[in-house]
Amino acid sequence: MRIAAIDFGGTSVKIGVFDGLRLVAVEEAPIESGRVDLDSVARSVDSLLTGVQPDAVGVAVPGIVDETGNRLLAAHGKYADLHGVDLPAWSVGRFGAPAVVENDARAALIGEIADGSARGARDAALIILGTGIGTAAVVDGRIVRGSHGHGGILGGHVTVDVSGPRCMCGNIGCAEALASTWALTADALAQRIALGPGLSDRLASHGSIGIRDLVETGDEPESASLLDRYIAAWAAAIVTHCHAFDPEVVVVTGGVMRSAETILPSLRESVHENLWSSSYRPPFVVPDDPATSVLRGVATLAIDLDGSKTSEGKS
């Protein structure tokens, strides 16, 4: 079965072609200001398919998917061009193939359960630490969606500081507003945080800074303090997710995990220390190939569009 998978990510669009669940080709293209040209995406899919029509298409989007699983309803500040577009209808019209649409964090968790770091887990939680903070959960083998598509995916928008800044989502003191790549650059440019000379130089040179920059300038007190604050915010979000869904394993992924050897031990320790006293302390796992988790997840869903295979995580 030939599957085309499309991942509309925070800073790029990834496209993969699968033979069953085996990834045979992949391509990535940056996006400008969160805008996307579906015709250009379709041409890239055609190029990777090399003249073969897909049997099905999987599409991942960074926001709320409607109850019918057809459209992106909301993604703050991203992909306005996709809001309300019937993506399965687009797929049928463009590729002659049915399509499934899913939130990217849910897709990443489905991919890791189907063929990755959480293989076979019946109860699992995931957090993506990167441009923003994404989350997802599987309970008793079923992906959590809720009655309006919001279930499990807003763990980055739990309040971790009631006196914190207003997030772009409208809430106060969200983990994402305090400890994400976009927040780091925004706070640095607005001079709301103190930067050491090394981090200041990186900001001046590139116009933005990321978590890797904090790690690499960790000998500066300012960077070390910021990284400690970020780890505390991430841990608070994970603790809330664990209290809500009681997972047997926590998948930690995203661009931040390029520095896993520095961050993961402290993050795990903080979560385990702050969980409810009788709570299970779940192991933390990092995907071997986090860049393809989402693609593998929507490919898994696309193989079974009617949702009959509960082992693949689709409800």
PDB file of N, CA and C in Angstrom, residues 228-301:
ATOM      1  N   ASP A 228      17.194  26.494  33.651  1.00  0.00           N
ATOM      2  CA  ASP A 228      16.542  25.930  34.839  1.00  0.00           C
ATOM      3  C   ASP A 228      15.060  26.301  34.865  1.00  0.00           C
ATOM      4  N   ARG A 229      14.756  27.543  34.517  1.00  0.00           N
ATOM      5  CA  ARG A 229      13.358  27.991  34.511  1.00  0.00           C
ATOM      6  C   ARG A 229      12.553  27.252  33.458  1.00  0.00           C
ATOM      7  N   TYR A 230      13.168  27.038  32.308  1.00  0.00           N
ATOM      8  CA  TYR A 230      12.473  26.321  31.234  1.00  0.00           C
ATOM      9  C   TYR A 230      12.203  24.875  31.638  1.00  0.00           C
ATOM     10  N   ILE A 231      13.192  24.225  32.200  1.00  0.00           N
ATOM     11  CA  ILE A 231      13.005  22.824  32.620  1.00  0.00           C
ATOM     12  C   ILE A 231      11.893  22.729  33.658  1.00  0.00           C
ATOM     13  N   ALA A 232      11.825  23.686  34.580  1.00  0.00           N
ATOM     14  CA  ALA A 232      10.770  23.684  35.598  1.00  0.00           C
ATOM     15  C   ALA A 232       9.395  23.823  34.962  1.00  0.00           C
ATOM     16  N   ALA A 233       9.269  24.690  33.950  1.00  0.00           N
ATOM     17  CA  ALA A 233       7.980  24.872  33.269  1.00  0.00           C
ATOM     18  C   ALA A 233       7.586  23.613  32.495  1.00  0.00           C
ATOM     19  N   TRP A 234       8.548  23.006  31.787  1.00  0.00           N
ATOM     20  CA  TRP A 234       8.256  21.761  31.058  1.00  0.00           C
ATOM     21  C   TRP A 234       7.847  20.663  32.026  1.00  0.00           C
ATOM     22  N   ALA A 235       8.542  20.569  33.148  1.00  0.00           N
ATOM     23  CA  ALA A 235       8.223  19.539  34.138  1.00  0.00           C
ATOM     24  C   ALA A 235       6.814  19.739  34.681  1.00  0.00           C
ATOM     25  N   ALA A 236       6.425  20.974  34.935  1.00  0.00           N
ATOM     26  CA  ALA A 236       5.084  21.244  35.441  1.00  0.00           C
ATOM     27  C   ALA A 236       4.022  20.800  34.438  1.00  0.00           C
ATOM     28  N   ALA A 237       4.271  21.045  33.155  1.00  0.00           N
ATOM     29  CA  ALA A 237       3.322  20.621  32.128  1.00  0.00           C
ATOM     30  C   ALA A 237       3.229  19.098  32.071  1.00  0.00           C
ATOM     31  N   ILE A 238       4.366  18.417  32.178  1.00  0.00           N
ATOM     32  CA  ILE A 238       4.371  16.948  32.123  1.00  0.00           C
ATOM     33  C   ILE A 238       3.691  16.363  33.360  1.00  0.00           C
ATOM     34  N   VAL A 239       3.941  16.949  34.528  1.00  0.00           N
ATOM     35  CA  VAL A 239       3.280  16.482  35.747  1.00  0.00           C
ATOM     36  C   VAL A 239       1.759  16.559  35.580  1.00  0.00           C
ATOM     37  N   THR A 240       1.270  17.667  35.068  1.00  0.00           N
ATOM     38  CA  THR A 240      -0.171  17.818  34.844  1.00  0.00           C
ATOM     39  C   THR A 240      -0.688  16.755  33.885  1.00  0.00           C
ATOM     40  N   HIS A 241       0.065  16.495  32.824  1.00  0.00           N
ATOM     41  CA  HIS A 241      -0.335  15.488  31.845  1.00  0.00           C
ATOM     42  C   HIS A 241      -0.362  14.092  32.481  1.00  0.00           C
ATOM     43  N   CYS A 242       0.633  13.800  33.311  1.00  0.00           N
ATOM     44  CA  CYS A 242       0.672  12.501  33.990  1.00  0.00           C
ATOM     45  C   CYS A 242      -0.479  12.361  34.979  1.00  0.00           C
ATOM     46  N   HIS A 243      -0.776  13.421  35.710  1.00  0.00           N
ATOM     47  CA  HIS A 243      -1.896  13.368  36.642  1.00  0.00           C
ATOM     48  C   HIS A 243      -3.221  13.166  35.902  1.00  0.00           C
ATOM     49  N   ALA A 244      -3.330  13.735  34.707  1.00  0.00           N
ATOM     50  CA  ALA A 244      -4.580  13.629  33.951  1.00  0.00           C
ATOM     51  C   ALA A 244      -4.749  12.266  33.297  1.00  0.00           C
ATOM     52  N   PHE A 245      -3.647  11.654  32.804  1.00  0.00           N
ATOM     53  CA  PHE A 245      -3.789  10.475  31.953  1.00  0.00           C
ATOM     54  C   PHE A 245      -3.077   9.225  32.472  1.00  0.00           C
ATOM     55  N   ASP A 246      -2.276   9.329  33.518  1.00  0.00           N
ATOM     56  CA  ASP A 246      -1.642   8.179  34.161  1.00  0.00           C
ATOM     57  C   ASP A 246      -0.956   7.250  33.145  1.00  0.00           C
ATOM     58  N   PRO A 247       0.033   7.764  32.398  1.00  0.00           N
ATOM     59  CA  PRO A 247       0.657   6.953  31.348  1.00  0.00           C
ATOM     60  C   PRO A 247       1.659   5.942  31.899  1.00  0.00           C
ATOM     61  N   GLU A 248       1.875   4.881  31.119  1.00  0.00           N
ATOM     62  CA  GLU A 248       2.919   3.911  31.456  1.00  0.00           C
ATOM     63  C   GLU A 248       4.275   4.363  30.927  1.00  0.00           C
ATOM     64  N   VAL A 249       4.280   5.297  29.979  1.00  0.00           N
ATOM     65  CA  VAL A 249       5.519   5.814  29.416  1.00  0.00           C
ATOM     66  C   VAL A 249       5.267   7.233  28.925  1.00  0.00           C
ATOM     67  N   VAL A 250       6.285   8.084  29.017  1.00  0.00           N
ATOM     68  CA  VAL A 250       6.207   9.455  28.507  1.00  0.00           C
ATOM     69  C   VAL A 250       7.221   9.602  27.376  1.00  0.00           C
ATOM     70  N   VAL A 251       6.726   9.982  26.207  1.00  0.00           N
ATOM     71  CA  VAL A 251       7.585  10.246  25.059  1.00  0.00           C
ATOM     72  C   VAL A 251       7.923  11.735  25.055  1.00  0.00           C
ATOM     73  N   VAL A 252       9.209  12.059  25.071  1.00  0.00           N
ATOM     74  CA  VAL A 252       9.666  13.448  25.033  1.00  0.00           C
ATOM     75  C   VAL A 252      10.393  13.650  23.714  1.00  0.00           C
ATOM     76  N   THR A 253       9.902  14.576  22.915  1.00  0.00           N
ATOM     77  CA  THR A 253      10.460  14.736  21.582  1.00  0.00           C
ATOM     78  C   THR A 253      10.488  16.217  21.203  1.00  0.00           C
ATOM     79  N   GLY A 254      10.842  16.506  19.962  1.00  0.00           N
ATOM     80  CA  GLY A 254      10.953  17.883  19.495  1.00  0.00           C
ATOM     81  C   GLY A 254      12.399  18.335  19.420  1.00  0.00           C
ATOM     82  N   GLY A 255      12.593  19.513  18.875  1.00  0.00           N
ATOM     83  CA  GLY A 255      13.936  20.038  18.656  1.00  0.00           C
ATOM     84  C   GLY A 255      14.763  20.169  19.914  1.00  0.00           C
ATOM     85  N   VAL A 256      14.114  20.396  21.063  1.00  0.00           N
ATOM     86  CA  VAL A 256      14.842  20.526  22.324  1.00  0.00           C
ATOM     87  C   VAL A 256      15.630  19.255  22.636  1.00  0.00           C
ATOM     88  N   MET A 257      15.125  18.107  22.168  1.00  0.00           N
ATOM     89  CA  MET A 257      15.786  16.841  22.488  1.00  0.00           C
ATOM     90  C   MET A 257      17.086  16.630  21.710  1.00  0.00           C
ATOM     91  N   ARG A 258      17.468  17.591  20.897  1.00  0.00           N
ATOM     92  CA  ARG A 258      18.830  17.564  20.344  1.00  0.00           C
ATOM     93  C   ARG A 258      19.851  17.776  21.464  1.00  0.00           C
ATOM     94  N   SER A 259      19.366  18.294  22.591  1.00  0.00           N
ATOM     95  CA  SER A 259      20.210  18.477  23.772  1.00  0.00           C
ATOM     96  C   SER A 259      19.747  17.556  24.899  1.00  0.00           C
ATOM     97  N   ALA A 260      19.246  16.374  24.548  1.00  0.00           N
ATOM     98  CA  ALA A 260      18.661  15.465  25.535  1.00  0.00           C
ATOM     99  C   ALA A 260      19.646  15.075  26.625  1.00  0.00           C
ATOM    100  N   GLU A 261      20.923  14.914  26.273  1.00  0.00           N
ATOM    101  CA  GLU A 261      21.895  14.466  27.266  1.00  0.00           C
ATOM    102  C   GLU A 261      22.047  15.476  28.401  1.00  0.00           C
ATOM    103  N   THR A 262      21.778  16.754  28.118  1.00  0.00           N
ATOM    104  CA  THR A 262      21.853  17.800  29.134  1.00  0.00           C
ATOM    105  C   THR A 262      20.519  17.991  29.853  1.00  0.00           C
ATOM    106  N   ILE A 263      19.431  17.952  29.100  1.00  0.00           N
ATOM    107  CA  ILE A 263      18.123  18.344  29.621  1.00  0.00           C
ATOM    108  C   ILE A 263      17.340  17.194  30.239  1.00  0.00           C
ATOM    109  N   LEU A 264      17.371  16.018  29.610  1.00  0.00           N
ATOM    110  CA  LEU A 264      16.463  14.943  30.015  1.00  0.00           C
ATOM    111  C   LEU A 264      16.643  14.490  31.460  1.00  0.00           C
ATOM    112  N   PRO A 265      17.868  14.297  31.965  1.00  0.00           N
ATOM    113  CA  PRO A 265      17.987  13.852  33.362  1.00  0.00           C
ATOM    114  C   PRO A 265      17.346  14.812  34.355  1.00  0.00           C
ATOM    115  N   SER A 266      17.574  16.114  34.183  1.00  0.00           N
ATOM    116  CA  SER A 266      16.984  17.098  35.092  1.00  0.00           C
ATOM    117  C   SER A 266      15.469  17.153  34.941  1.00  0.00           C
ATOM    118  N   LEU A 267      14.995  17.026  33.708  1.00  0.00           N
ATOM    119  CA  LEU A 267      13.557  17.059  33.453  1.00  0.00           C
ATOM    120  C   LEU A 267      12.868  15.862  34.113  1.00  0.00           C
ATOM    121  N   ARG A 268      13.433  14.688  33.930  1.00  0.00           N
ATOM    122  CA  ARG A 268      12.864  13.475  34.529  1.00  0.00           C
ATOM    123  C   ARG A 268      12.850  13.580  36.052  1.00  0.00           C
ATOM    124  N   GLU A 269      13.955  14.039  36.629  1.00  0.00           N
ATOM    125  CA  GLU A 269      14.054  14.157  38.084  1.00  0.00           C
ATOM    126  C   GLU A 269      13.001  15.112  38.631  1.00  0.00           C
ATOM    127  N   SER A 270      12.809  16.233  37.946  1.00  0.00           N
ATOM    128  CA  SER A 270      11.837  17.217  38.407  1.00  0.00           C
ATOM    129  C   SER A 270      10.420  16.669  38.336  1.00  0.00           C
ATOM    130  N   VAL A 271      10.100  15.973  37.250  1.00  0.00           N
ATOM    131  CA  VAL A 271       8.754  15.391  37.115  1.00  0.00           C
ATOM    132  C   VAL A 271       8.520  14.351  38.197  1.00  0.00           C
ATOM    133  N   HIS A 272       9.443  13.425  38.357  1.00  0.00           N
ATOM    134  CA  HIS A 272       9.268  12.360  39.340  1.00  0.00           C
ATOM    135  C   HIS A 272       9.168  12.908  40.762  1.00  0.00           C
ATOM    136  N   GLU A 273       9.897  13.989  41.032  1.00  0.00           N
ATOM    137  CA  GLU A 273       9.864  14.591  42.368  1.00  0.00           C
ATOM    138  C   GLU A 273       8.513  15.232  42.660  1.00  0.00           C
ATOM    139  N   ASN A 274       7.858  15.771  41.634  1.00  0.00           N
ATOM    140  CA  ASN A 274       6.663  16.573  41.860  1.00  0.00           C
ATOM    141  C   ASN A 274       5.348  15.848  41.568  1.00  0.00           C
ATOM    142  N   LEU A 275       5.419  14.614  41.092  1.00  0.00           N
ATOM    143  CA  LEU A 275       4.192  13.846  40.901  1.00  0.00           C
ATOM    144  C   LEU A 275       3.539  13.539  42.250  1.00  0.00           C
ATOM    145  N   TRP A 276       2.225  13.345  42.224  1.00  0.00           N
ATOM    146  CA  TRP A 276       1.480  12.925  43.401  1.00  0.00           C
ATOM    147  C   TRP A 276       2.199  11.744  44.050  1.00  0.00           C
ATOM    148  N   SER A 277       2.216  11.720  45.369  1.00  0.00           N
ATOM    149  CA  SER A 277       3.095  10.795  46.082  1.00  0.00           C
ATOM    150  C   SER A 277       2.898   9.336  45.694  1.00  0.00           C
ATOM    151  N   SER A 278       1.654   8.928  45.420  1.00  0.00           N
ATOM    152  CA  SER A 278       1.403   7.528  45.084  1.00  0.00           C
ATOM    153  C   SER A 278       1.430   7.262  43.584  1.00  0.00           C
ATOM    154  N   SER A 279       1.677   8.308  42.788  1.00  0.00           N
ATOM    155  CA  SER A 279       1.660   8.140  41.335  1.00  0.00           C
ATOM    156  C   SER A 279       2.803   7.263  40.855  1.00  0.00           C
ATOM    157  N   TYR A 280       2.534   6.526  39.790  1.00  0.00           N
ATOM    158  CA  TYR A 280       3.575   5.777  39.102  1.00  0.00           C
ATOM    159  C   TYR A 280       4.562   6.751  38.485  1.00  0.00           C
ATOM    160  N   ARG A 281       5.847   6.457  38.595  1.00  0.00           N
ATOM    161  CA  ARG A 281       6.884   7.292  37.974  1.00  0.00           C
ATOM    162  C   ARG A 281       7.228   6.698  36.610  1.00  0.00           C
ATOM    163  N   PRO A 282       6.649   7.219  35.531  1.00  0.00           N
ATOM    164  CA  PRO A 282       6.838   6.591  34.222  1.00  0.00           C
ATOM    165  C   PRO A 282       8.232   6.829  33.668  1.00  0.00           C
ATOM    166  N   PRO A 283       8.758   5.879  32.908  1.00  0.00           N
ATOM    167  CA  PRO A 283      10.022   6.123  32.210  1.00  0.00           C
ATOM    168  C   PRO A 283       9.834   7.155  31.110  1.00  0.00           C
ATOM    169  N   PHE A 284      10.910   7.867  30.807  1.00  0.00           N
ATOM    170  CA  PHE A 284      10.923   8.827  29.703  1.00  0.00           C
ATOM    171  C   PHE A 284      11.669   8.196  28.541  1.00  0.00           C
ATOM    172  N   VAL A 285      11.113   8.305  27.338  1.00  0.00           N
ATOM    173  CA  VAL A 285      11.796   7.799  26.153  1.00  0.00           C
ATOM    174  C   VAL A 285      11.879   8.911  25.116  1.00  0.00           C
ATOM    175  N   VAL A 286      12.940   8.880  24.344  1.00  0.00           N
ATOM    176  CA  VAL A 286      13.155   9.846  23.258  1.00  0.00           C
ATOM    177  C   VAL A 286      13.187   9.070  21.946  1.00  0.00           C
ATOM    178  N   PRO A 287      12.419   9.454  20.952  1.00  0.00           N
ATOM    179  CA  PRO A 287      12.402   8.726  19.684  1.00  0.00           C
ATOM    180  C   PRO A 287      13.776   8.673  19.037  1.00  0.00           C
ATOM    181  N   ASP A 288      14.065   7.529  18.394  1.00  0.00           N
ATOM    182  CA  ASP A 288      15.311   7.400  17.638  1.00  0.00           C
ATOM    183  C   ASP A 288      15.304   8.315  16.423  1.00  0.00           C
ATOM    184  N   ASP A 289      14.113   8.515  15.835  1.00  0.00           N
ATOM    185  CA  ASP A 289      13.999   9.334  14.631  1.00  0.00           C
ATOM    186  C   ASP A 289      12.833  10.304  14.796  1.00  0.00           C
ATOM    187  N   PRO A 290      12.996  11.304  15.682  1.00  0.00           N
ATOM    188  CA  PRO A 290      11.873  12.193  15.982  1.00  0.00           C
ATOM    189  C   PRO A 290      11.385  12.989  14.784  1.00  0.00           C
ATOM    190  N   ALA A 291      12.243  13.208  13.800  1.00  0.00           N
ATOM    191  CA  ALA A 291      11.847  14.007  12.638  1.00  0.00           C
ATOM    192  C   ALA A 291      10.763  13.331  11.813  1.00  0.00           C
ATOM    193  N   THR A 292      10.628  11.999  11.954  1.00  0.00           N
ATOM    194  CA  THR A 292       9.626  11.293  11.143  1.00  0.00           C
ATOM    195  C   THR A 292       8.466  10.754  11.973  1.00  0.00           C
ATOM    196  N   SER A 293       8.401  11.053  13.266  1.00  0.00           N
ATOM    197  CA  SER A 293       7.321  10.531  14.115  1.00  0.00           C
ATOM    198  C   SER A 293       5.951  10.888  13.562  1.00  0.00           C
ATOM    199  N   VAL A 294       5.766  12.139  13.193  1.00  0.00           N
ATOM    200  CA  VAL A 294       4.463  12.601  12.722  1.00  0.00           C
ATOM    201  C   VAL A 294       4.114  11.919  11.395  1.00  0.00           C
ATOM    202  N   LEU A 295       5.077  11.849  10.500  1.00  0.00           N
ATOM    203  CA  LEU A 295       4.823  11.191   9.210  1.00  0.00           C
ATOM    204  C   LEU A 295       4.414   9.738   9.415  1.00  0.00           C
ATOM    205  N   ARG A 296       5.118   9.039  10.317  1.00  0.00           N
ATOM    206  CA  ARG A 296       4.793   7.636  10.565  1.00  0.00           C
ATOM    207  C   ARG A 296       3.409   7.497  11.194  1.00  0.00           C
ATOM    208  N   GLY A 297       3.039   8.483  12.012  1.00  0.00           N
ATOM    209  CA  GLY A 297       1.725   8.440  12.637  1.00  0.00           C
ATOM    210  C   GLY A 297       0.587   8.602  11.647  1.00  0.00           C
ATOM    211  N   VAL A 298       0.673   9.590  10.767  1.00  0.00           N
ATOM    212  CA  VAL A 298      -0.430   9.772   9.811  1.00  0.00           C
ATOM    213  C   VAL A 298      -0.430   8.673   8.753  1.00  0.00           C
ATOM    214  N   ALA A 299       0.737   8.094   8.468  1.00  0.00           N
ATOM    215  CA  ALA A 299       0.762   6.935   7.571  1.00  0.00           C
ATOM    216  C   ALA A 299       0.027   5.762   8.212  1.00  0.00           C
ATOM    217  N   THR A 300       0.237   5.572   9.517  1.00  0.00           N
ATOM    218  CA  THR A 300      -0.463   4.514  10.255  1.00  0.00           C
ATOM    219  C   THR A 300      -1.969   4.711  10.178  1.00  0.00           C
ATOM    220  N   LEU A 301      -2.415   5.947  10.381  1.00  0.00           N
ATOM    221  CA  LEU A 301      -3.846   6.241  10.317  1.00  0.00           C
ATOM    222  C   LEU A 301      -4.395   6.086   8.902  1.00  0.00           C
TER     223      LEU A 301
END
